[in-house]
GROMACS .gro file of C-alpha atoms in nm:
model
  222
    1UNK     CA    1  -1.789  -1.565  -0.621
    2UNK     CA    2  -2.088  -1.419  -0.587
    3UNK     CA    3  -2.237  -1.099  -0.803
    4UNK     CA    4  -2.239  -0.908  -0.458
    5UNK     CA    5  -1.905  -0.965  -0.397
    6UNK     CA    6  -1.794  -0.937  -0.744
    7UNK     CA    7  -1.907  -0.583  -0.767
    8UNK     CA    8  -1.764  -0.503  -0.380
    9UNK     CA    9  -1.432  -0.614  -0.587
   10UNK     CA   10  -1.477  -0.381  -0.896
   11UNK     CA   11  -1.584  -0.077  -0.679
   12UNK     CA   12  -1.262  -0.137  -0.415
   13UNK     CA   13  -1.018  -0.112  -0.781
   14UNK     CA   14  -1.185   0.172  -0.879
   15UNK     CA   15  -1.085   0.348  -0.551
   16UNK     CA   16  -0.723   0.243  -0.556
   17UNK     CA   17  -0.468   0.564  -0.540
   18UNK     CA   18  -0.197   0.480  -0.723
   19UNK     CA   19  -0.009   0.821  -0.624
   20UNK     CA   20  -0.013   0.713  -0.235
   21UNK     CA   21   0.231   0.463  -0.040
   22UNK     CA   22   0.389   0.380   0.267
   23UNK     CA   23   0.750   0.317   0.240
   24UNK     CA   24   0.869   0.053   0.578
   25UNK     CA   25   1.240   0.056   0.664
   26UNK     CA   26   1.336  -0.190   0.824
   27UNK     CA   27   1.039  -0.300   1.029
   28UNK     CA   28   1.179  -0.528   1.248
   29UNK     CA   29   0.830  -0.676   1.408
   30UNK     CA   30   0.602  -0.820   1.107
   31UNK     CA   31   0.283  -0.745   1.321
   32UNK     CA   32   0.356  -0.407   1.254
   33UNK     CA   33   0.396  -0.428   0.898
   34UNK     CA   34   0.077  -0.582   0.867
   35UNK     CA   35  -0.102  -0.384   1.054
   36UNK     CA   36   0.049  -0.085   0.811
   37UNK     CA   37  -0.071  -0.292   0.558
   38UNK     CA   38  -0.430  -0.339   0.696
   39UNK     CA   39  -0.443   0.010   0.704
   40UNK     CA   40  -0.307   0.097   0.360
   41UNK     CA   41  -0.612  -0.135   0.211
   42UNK     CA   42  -0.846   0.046   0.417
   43UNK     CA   43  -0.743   0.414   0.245
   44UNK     CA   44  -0.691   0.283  -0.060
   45UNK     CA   45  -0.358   0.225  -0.125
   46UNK     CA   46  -0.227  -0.064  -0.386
   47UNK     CA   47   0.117  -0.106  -0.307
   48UNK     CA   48   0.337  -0.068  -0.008
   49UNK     CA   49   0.740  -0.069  -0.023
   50UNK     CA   50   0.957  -0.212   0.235
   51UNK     CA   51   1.311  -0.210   0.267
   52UNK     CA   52   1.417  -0.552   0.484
   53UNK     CA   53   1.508  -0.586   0.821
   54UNK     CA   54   1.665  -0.827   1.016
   55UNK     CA   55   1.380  -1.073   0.956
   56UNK     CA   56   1.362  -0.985   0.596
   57UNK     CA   57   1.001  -0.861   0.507
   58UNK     CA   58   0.698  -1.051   0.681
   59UNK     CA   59   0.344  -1.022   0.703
   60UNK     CA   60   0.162  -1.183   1.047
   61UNK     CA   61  -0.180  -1.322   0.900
   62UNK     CA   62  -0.378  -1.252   1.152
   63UNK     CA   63  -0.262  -0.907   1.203
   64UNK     CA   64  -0.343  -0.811   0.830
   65UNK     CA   65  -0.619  -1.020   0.804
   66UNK     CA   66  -0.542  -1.112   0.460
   67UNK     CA   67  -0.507  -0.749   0.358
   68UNK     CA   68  -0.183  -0.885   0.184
   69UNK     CA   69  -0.407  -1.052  -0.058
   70UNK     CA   70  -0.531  -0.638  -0.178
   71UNK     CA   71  -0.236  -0.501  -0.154
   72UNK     CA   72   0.124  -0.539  -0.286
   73UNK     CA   73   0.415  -0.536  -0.120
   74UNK     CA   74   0.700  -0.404  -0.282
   75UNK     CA   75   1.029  -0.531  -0.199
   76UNK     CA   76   1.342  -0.292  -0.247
   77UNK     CA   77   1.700  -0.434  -0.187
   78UNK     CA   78   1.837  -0.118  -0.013
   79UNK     CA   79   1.645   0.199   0.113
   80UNK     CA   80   1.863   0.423  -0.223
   81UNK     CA   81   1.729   0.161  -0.441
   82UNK     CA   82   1.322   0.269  -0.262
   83UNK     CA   83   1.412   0.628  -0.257
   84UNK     CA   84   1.524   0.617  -0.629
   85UNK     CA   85   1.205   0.412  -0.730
   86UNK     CA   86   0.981   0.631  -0.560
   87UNK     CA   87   1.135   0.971  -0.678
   88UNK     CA   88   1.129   0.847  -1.020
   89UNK     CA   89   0.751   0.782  -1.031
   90UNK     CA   90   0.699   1.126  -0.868
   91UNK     CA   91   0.664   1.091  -0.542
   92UNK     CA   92   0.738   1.314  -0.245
   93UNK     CA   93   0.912   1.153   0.055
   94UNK     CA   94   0.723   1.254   0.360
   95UNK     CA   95   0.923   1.165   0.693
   96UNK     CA   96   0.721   1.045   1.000
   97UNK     CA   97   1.006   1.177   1.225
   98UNK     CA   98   0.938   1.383   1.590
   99UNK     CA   99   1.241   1.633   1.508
  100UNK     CA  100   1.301   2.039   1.508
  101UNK     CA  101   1.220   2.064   1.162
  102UNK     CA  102   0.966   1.846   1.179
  103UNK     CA  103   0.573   2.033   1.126
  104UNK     CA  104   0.217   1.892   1.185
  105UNK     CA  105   0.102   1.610   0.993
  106UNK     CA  106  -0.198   1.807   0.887
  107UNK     CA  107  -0.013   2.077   0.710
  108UNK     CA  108   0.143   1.835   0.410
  109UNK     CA  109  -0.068   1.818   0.079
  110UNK     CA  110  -0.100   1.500   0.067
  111UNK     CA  111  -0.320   1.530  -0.221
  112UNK     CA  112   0.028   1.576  -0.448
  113UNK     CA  113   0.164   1.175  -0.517
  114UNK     CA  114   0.323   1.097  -0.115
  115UNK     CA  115   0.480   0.797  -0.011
  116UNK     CA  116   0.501   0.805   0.398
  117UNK     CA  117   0.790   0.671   0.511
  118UNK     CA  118   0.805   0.528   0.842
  119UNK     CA  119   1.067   0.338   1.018
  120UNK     CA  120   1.240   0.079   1.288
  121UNK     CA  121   1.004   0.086   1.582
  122UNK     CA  122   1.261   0.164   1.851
  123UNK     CA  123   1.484   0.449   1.688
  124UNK     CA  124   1.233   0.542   1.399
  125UNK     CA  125   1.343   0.628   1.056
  126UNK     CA  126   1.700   0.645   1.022
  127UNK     CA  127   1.946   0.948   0.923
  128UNK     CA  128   1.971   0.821   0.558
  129UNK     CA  129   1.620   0.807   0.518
  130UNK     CA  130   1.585   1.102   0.698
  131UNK     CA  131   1.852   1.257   0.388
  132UNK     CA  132   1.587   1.180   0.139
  133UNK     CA  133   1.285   1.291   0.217
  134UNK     CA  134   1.121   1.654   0.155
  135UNK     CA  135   0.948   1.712   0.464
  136UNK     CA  136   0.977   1.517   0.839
  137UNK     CA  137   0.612   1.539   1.037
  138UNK     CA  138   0.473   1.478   1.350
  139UNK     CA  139   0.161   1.386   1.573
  140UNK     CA  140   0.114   1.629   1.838
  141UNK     CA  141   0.109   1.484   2.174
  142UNK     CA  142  -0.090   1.592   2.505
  143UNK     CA  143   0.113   1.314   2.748
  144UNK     CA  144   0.398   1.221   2.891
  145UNK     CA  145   0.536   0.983   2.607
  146UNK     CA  146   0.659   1.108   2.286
  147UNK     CA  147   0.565   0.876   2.016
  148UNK     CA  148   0.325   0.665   1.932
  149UNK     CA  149   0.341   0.289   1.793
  150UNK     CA  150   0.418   0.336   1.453
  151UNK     CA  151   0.126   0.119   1.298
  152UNK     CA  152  -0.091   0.388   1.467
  153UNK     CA  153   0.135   0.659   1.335
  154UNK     CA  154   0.105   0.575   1.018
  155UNK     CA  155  -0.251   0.501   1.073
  156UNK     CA  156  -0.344   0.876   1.186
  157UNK     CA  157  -0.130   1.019   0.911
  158UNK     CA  158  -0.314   0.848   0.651
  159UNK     CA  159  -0.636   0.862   0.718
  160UNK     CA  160  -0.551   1.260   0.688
  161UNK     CA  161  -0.438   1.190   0.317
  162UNK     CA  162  -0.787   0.995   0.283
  163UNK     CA  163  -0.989   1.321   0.444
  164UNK     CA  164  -0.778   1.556   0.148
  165UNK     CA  165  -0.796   1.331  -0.111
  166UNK     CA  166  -1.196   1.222  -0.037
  167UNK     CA  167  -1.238   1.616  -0.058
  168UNK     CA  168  -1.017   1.678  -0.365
  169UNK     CA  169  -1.212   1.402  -0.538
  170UNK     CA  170  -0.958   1.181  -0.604
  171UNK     CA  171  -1.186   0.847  -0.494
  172UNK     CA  172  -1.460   0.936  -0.748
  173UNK     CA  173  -1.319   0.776  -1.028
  174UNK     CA  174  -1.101   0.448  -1.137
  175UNK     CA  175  -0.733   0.641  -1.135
  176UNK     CA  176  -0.553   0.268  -1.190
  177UNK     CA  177  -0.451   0.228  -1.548
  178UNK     CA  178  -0.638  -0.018  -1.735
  179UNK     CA  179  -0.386  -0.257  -1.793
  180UNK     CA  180  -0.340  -0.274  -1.414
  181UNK     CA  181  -0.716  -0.309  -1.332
  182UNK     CA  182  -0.742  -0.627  -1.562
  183UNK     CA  183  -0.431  -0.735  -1.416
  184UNK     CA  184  -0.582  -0.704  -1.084
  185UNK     CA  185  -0.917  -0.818  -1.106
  186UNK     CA  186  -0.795  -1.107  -1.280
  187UNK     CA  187  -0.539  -1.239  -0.995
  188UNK     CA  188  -0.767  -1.095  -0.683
  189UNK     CA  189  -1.062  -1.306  -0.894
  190UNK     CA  190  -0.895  -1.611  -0.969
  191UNK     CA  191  -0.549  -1.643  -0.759
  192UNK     CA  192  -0.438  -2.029  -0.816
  193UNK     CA  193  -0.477  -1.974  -1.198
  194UNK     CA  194  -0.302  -1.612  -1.184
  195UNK     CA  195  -0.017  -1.765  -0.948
  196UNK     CA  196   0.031  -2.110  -1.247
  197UNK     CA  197   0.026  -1.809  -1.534
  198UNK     CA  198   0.314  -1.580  -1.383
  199UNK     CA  199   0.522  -1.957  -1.290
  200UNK     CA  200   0.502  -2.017  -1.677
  201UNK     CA  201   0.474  -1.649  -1.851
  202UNK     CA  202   0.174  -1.682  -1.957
  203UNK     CA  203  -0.097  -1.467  -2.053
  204UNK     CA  204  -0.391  -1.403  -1.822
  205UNK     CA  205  -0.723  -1.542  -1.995
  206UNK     CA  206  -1.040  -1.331  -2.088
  207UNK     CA  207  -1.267  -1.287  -1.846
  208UNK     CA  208  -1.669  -1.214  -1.942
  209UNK     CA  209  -1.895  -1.019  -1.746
  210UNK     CA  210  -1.958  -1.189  -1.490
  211UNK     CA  211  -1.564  -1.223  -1.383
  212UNK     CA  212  -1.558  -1.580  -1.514
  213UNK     CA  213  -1.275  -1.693  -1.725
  214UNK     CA  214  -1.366  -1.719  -2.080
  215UNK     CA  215  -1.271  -2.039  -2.290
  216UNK     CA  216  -1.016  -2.255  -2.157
  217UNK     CA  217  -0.798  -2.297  -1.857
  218UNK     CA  218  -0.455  -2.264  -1.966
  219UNK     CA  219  -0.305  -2.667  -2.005
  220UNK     CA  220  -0.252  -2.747  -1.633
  221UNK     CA  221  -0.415  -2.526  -1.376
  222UNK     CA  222  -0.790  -2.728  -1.431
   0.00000   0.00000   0.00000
């Protein structure tokens, strides 16, 4: 890796929002999920959760463009199982849902820790969902058709949580934990000895300056 890239690396963690997410029910097409995901790397985000759908949860390559490589994907075995991780950490539950109740995607602070949660492509995000979430939101629309696609959806609405955050200041500084940046850097930095270390529970090695490991390869992964 070159120095270039190195630091391209180090400045991308330090922008990572650990306080924004996209939560996917059910997705059933994975281009759309990786397109979501594209986008999440492009704002910032570190980790999406997905609840499966038919085709379990599935990333198309050349959709994401190896986005899935920046970002994790975290997989929940039911959507209460999400909802309950999510509320736990702090979130608010913010509905991408064209309904009554439902109010302008601009007016949400999105500034507050937000995981968007956006659903099946042809009936959108369903009533339990729906149950669980603190506000539902919308796109207005100028045409004849009432929704949009909803990698764009989810595209629009946060790239509006970018605009608030980039103002509130909330890219200026490394807001990851430090534990998770070495984590990070280590596996985005050195991915076949990361992926041999997690197989055997072992301990990620030092890395100097430079992003090199430090000493020896752990017995194996040379």
């Amino acid at each position: 890796m070159t120095p270039e890239r190195y630091e391209k690396l180090k400045a991308v963690l330090a922008r990572r929002q650990p306080d924004l997410t996209v939560l996917a029910e059910a997705l059933h097409k994975p281009r759309n999920l990786s397109a979501i995901i594209r986008t999440c790397d492009a704002v910032g985000i570190n980790e999406v959760h997905a609840v499966p759908g038919e085709e379990g949860v599935a990333v198309h390559w050349n959709t994401s463009q190896g986005a899935e490589k920046w970002v994790g994907v975290r997989r929940h075995a039911s959507l209460g199982d999400a909802c309950r991780h999510l509320r736990g950490a702090g979130f608010q539950l913010i509905a991408a849902h064209l309904s009554d109740d439902a109010v302008d995607y601009r007016e949400i602070d999105y500034t507050r820790p937000t995981a968007l949660v956006v659903g099946t492509e042809l009936w959108g995000v369903s009533e339990a969902a729906l149950a669980e979430t603190d506000h539902e939101i919308v796109i207005p629309m100028k045409g004849m058709t009432q929704s949009l696609n909803v990698s764009v959806a989810c595209a629009i609405v946060l790239y509006e949580a970018l605009r608030q955050r980039d103002r509130a200041g909330l890219y200026g500084s490394s807001r990851l934990d430090e534990e998770t940046v070495r984590r990070q850097r280590f596996e985005w930095l050195h991915p076949v000895v990361a992926k041999f270390c997690r197989e055997r529970g072992l301990d990620y090695p030092e890395l100097n300056a430079e992003g090199d490991i430090v000493g020896s390869f752990p017995r194996g992964a040379a």
